[in-house]
Coordinates of C-alpha atoms in Angstrom, one line a residue:
M18 CA -128.8 46.4 -49.7
L19 CA -130.8 45.2 -46.1
E20 CA -133.4 47.4 -45.8
I21 CA -137.3 46.4 -44.2
S22 CA -140.4 49.7 -44.7
F23 CA -141.5 50.8 -41.2
S24 CA -144.5 51.7 -42.2
K25 CA -144.7 47.9 -43.6
I26 CA -144.2 47.2 -39.3
K27 CA -146.3 49.9 -38.5
N28 CA -149.1 48.7 -39.9
S29 CA -148.9 44.6 -39.4
S30 CA -150.9 42.5 -38.1
E31 CA -148.8 40.9 -36.1
P32 CA -147.0 41.5 -32.6
L33 CA -143.0 40.6 -34.3
T34 CA -141.8 40.9 -38.0
H35 CA -139.5 37.7 -36.9
I36 CA -136.0 38.4 -40.0
E37 CA -133.1 35.7 -40.6
R38 CA -130.5 37.1 -43.4
D39 CA -127.7 36.8 -44.4
V40 CA -125.4 39.7 -44.7
E41 CA -123.2 40.4 -48.5
M42 CA -120.4 43.2 -46.8
R43 CA -120.9 46.5 -49.1
P44 CA -117.8 46.7 -50.8
E45 CA -118.7 50.9 -49.3
F46 CA -118.2 48.6 -46.1
F47 CA -114.2 47.9 -46.6
K48 CA -113.5 50.9 -48.0
R49 CA -114.6 53.3 -44.7
S50 CA -113.3 50.3 -42.0
K51 CA -109.6 49.8 -43.6
D52 CA -107.7 50.4 -40.8
L53 CA -110.0 48.3 -38.5
L54 CA -111.5 45.4 -41.3
I55 CA -109.0 42.9 -43.6
D56 CA -112.0 40.8 -44.4
A57 CA -116.4 40.0 -42.9
K58 CA -118.1 36.3 -43.8
N59 CA -120.9 34.2 -43.4
V60 CA -122.3 37.8 -41.8
H61 CA -125.0 36.5 -39.8
L62 CA -128.5 38.6 -38.6
S63 CA -131.4 37.7 -36.8
G64 CA -133.9 39.8 -35.2
D65 CA -136.9 41.1 -33.9
L66 CA -139.4 44.4 -35.6
F67 CA -142.2 45.2 -33.3
Y68 CA -144.5 48.5 -34.0
E69 CA -144.7 51.0 -30.3
E70 CA -145.6 54.3 -31.0
P71 CA -143.7 56.6 -31.8
F72 CA -141.2 53.7 -32.7
V73 CA -140.5 51.0 -34.7
T74 CA -138.2 48.4 -32.4
G75 CA -135.3 46.5 -33.2
S76 CA -133.3 43.7 -31.7
F77 CA -130.1 41.7 -33.7
H78 CA -129.0 38.9 -32.3
V79 CA -126.1 39.3 -35.4
T80 CA -122.2 36.9 -35.2
A81 CA -119.7 37.3 -38.5
D82 CA -116.4 35.0 -38.9
L83 CA -114.4 38.6 -39.4
V84 CA -110.2 39.0 -40.7
V85 CA -108.9 42.0 -37.9
P86 CA -104.9 43.4 -38.0
S87 CA -103.8 42.5 -34.5
S88 CA -103.5 45.1 -32.1
R89 CA -99.6 44.2 -32.0
S90 CA -97.8 43.7 -35.3
L91 CA -101.0 44.2 -37.8
K92 CA -101.1 41.0 -40.0
P93 CA -104.2 39.2 -40.0
A94 CA -106.0 37.9 -37.0
D95 CA -109.3 35.9 -37.1
Y96 CA -111.9 37.4 -34.6
H97 CA -115.5 35.9 -34.3
E98 CA -117.7 37.8 -33.0
D99 CA -121.6 36.7 -32.0
F100 CA -123.5 40.0 -30.2
T101 CA -126.8 41.6 -30.2
F102 CA -127.9 44.9 -30.0
T103 CA -131.0 47.3 -29.7
E104 CA -132.1 50.7 -32.5
N105 CA -135.6 52.3 -31.8
Y106 CA -136.8 54.2 -36.0
I107 CA -138.5 57.5 -36.2
D108 CA -140.4 58.8 -39.4
R109 CA -139.7 61.3 -37.1
K110 CA -137.1 63.9 -36.2
P111 CA -137.6 63.0 -32.7
T112 CA -138.3 65.5 -29.5
K113 CA -135.6 65.6 -27.5
V114 CA -137.8 64.2 -24.2
E115 CA -137.1 60.9 -27.0
L116 CA -133.4 61.3 -27.3
E117 CA -133.0 62.2 -23.5
D118 CA -135.4 59.0 -23.5
N119 CA -134.0 56.1 -25.6
D120 CA -130.1 55.1 -25.9
T121 CA -130.2 54.8 -29.9
I122 CA -132.7 56.7 -32.5
V123 CA -132.8 57.2 -35.8
Q124 CA -134.8 58.5 -38.1
V125 CA -135.7 56.9 -41.0
E126 CA -135.6 58.3 -44.6
N127 CA -138.1 57.3 -47.8
D128 CA -139.6 55.0 -45.0
M129 CA -137.0 52.4 -45.2
I130 CA -135.4 51.0 -42.0
D131 CA -131.8 50.7 -42.9
L132 CA -130.9 47.6 -41.6
Q133 CA -127.1 46.7 -43.6
T134 CA -125.8 49.8 -42.4
A135 CA -126.7 49.2 -38.4
V136 CA -125.4 45.4 -38.8
E137 CA -122.7 46.7 -40.3
D138 CA -121.7 50.0 -37.5
N139 CA -122.0 47.3 -34.7
I140 CA -119.9 45.0 -36.4
L141 CA -117.3 47.8 -36.1
L142 CA -118.4 48.7 -33.2
H143 CA -117.8 45.3 -31.1
I144 CA -114.5 44.9 -32.4
P145 CA -112.6 44.3 -29.5
V146 CA -108.9 47.4 -28.3
T147 CA -107.0 44.5 -28.8
I148 CA -106.7 41.8 -30.8
L149 CA -103.7 39.7 -31.4
T150 CA -102.5 36.4 -33.2
P151 CA -102.2 32.8 -32.2
E152 CA -98.7 33.4 -32.2
E153 CA -98.5 36.9 -31.2
K154 CA -100.6 35.5 -27.6
E155 CA -98.8 31.3 -27.6
K156 CA -95.3 33.0 -27.1
D157 CA -95.7 36.7 -25.9
V158 CA -94.2 38.1 -29.6
Y159 CA -93.6 42.1 -29.9
P160 CA -92.7 43.7 -32.4
E161 CA -88.8 45.5 -33.6
G162 CA -87.3 47.4 -35.6
N163 CA -84.0 49.2 -36.8
G164 CA -83.5 51.4 -33.0
W165 CA -87.8 50.2 -31.2
E166 CA -89.7 47.2 -29.8
V167 CA -92.7 46.8 -28.5
V168 CA -93.0 45.5 -25.3
S169 CA -95.3 44.3 -22.0
Q170 CA -96.1 46.8 -19.5
A171 CA -94.1 44.1 -16.8
T172 CA -91.0 44.4 -18.9
F173 CA -91.7 48.2 -18.8
D174 CA -92.6 48.4 -14.8
E175 CA -89.6 46.5 -14.5
G176 CA -87.6 48.1 -16.0
K177 CA -88.5 51.5 -14.7
K178 CA -87.9 50.6 -10.9
N179 CA -84.6 49.4 -11.8
Q180 CA -83.7 52.8 -13.9
I181 CA -81.4 55.0 -12.0
N182 CA -82.7 59.3 -12.5
P183 CA -79.6 61.0 -13.7
A184 CA -80.3 63.9 -10.7
F185 CA -79.1 61.2 -8.7
T186 CA -76.4 59.8 -10.9
K187 CA -75.3 63.3 -9.9
L188 CA -75.3 63.7 -6.2
K189 CA -74.1 61.1 -5.9
N190 CA -71.0 61.8 -7.1
L191 CA -71.6 64.9 -5.1
F192 CA -71.2 63.1 -2.7
D193 CA -68.2 61.1 -3.7
D194 CA -65.6 63.5 -4.5
K195 CA -66.3 65.8 -0.6
K196 CA -65.0 61.6 0.8
E197 CA -62.2 62.3 -1.3
D198 CA -61.4 65.9 0.0
K199 CA -61.5 64.9 4.0

């Protein structure tokens, strides 16, 4: 569990507290992210924390090698994450003004800033919606089954252009019937 003391940073004589750590993912993280993530390795956190009344602010950089399900076939796909995030930590309940003025405020419990959960949450938040296996990227492969198939947007649009509206088909036949009556 990666934690750091709020009061230690608040009372530090140094303007910045630097942190540089490899992060082990907890089993409960994999349990709660089972539909989004298969594996996470080489997770590394670096960053700085400083105190500016009333917050301890942390600015972090995370890198991780992930295995995630392909958004097309659900087959495992490798994905490297490299992102930054900033959070403000406070040792009391934030006021409405503080909440309005700041993007992310995390209330600390028992004087401990939980960086483990912050890293885990941000890893999940930074997984893109579309991830493909190398084969799916190269060959434009789409899954199919018994009586169904997934098609690209371009194929779908082309099929719609060539599709005849059944109501118009009936009208066409109506005009053919009138020609035969004459």
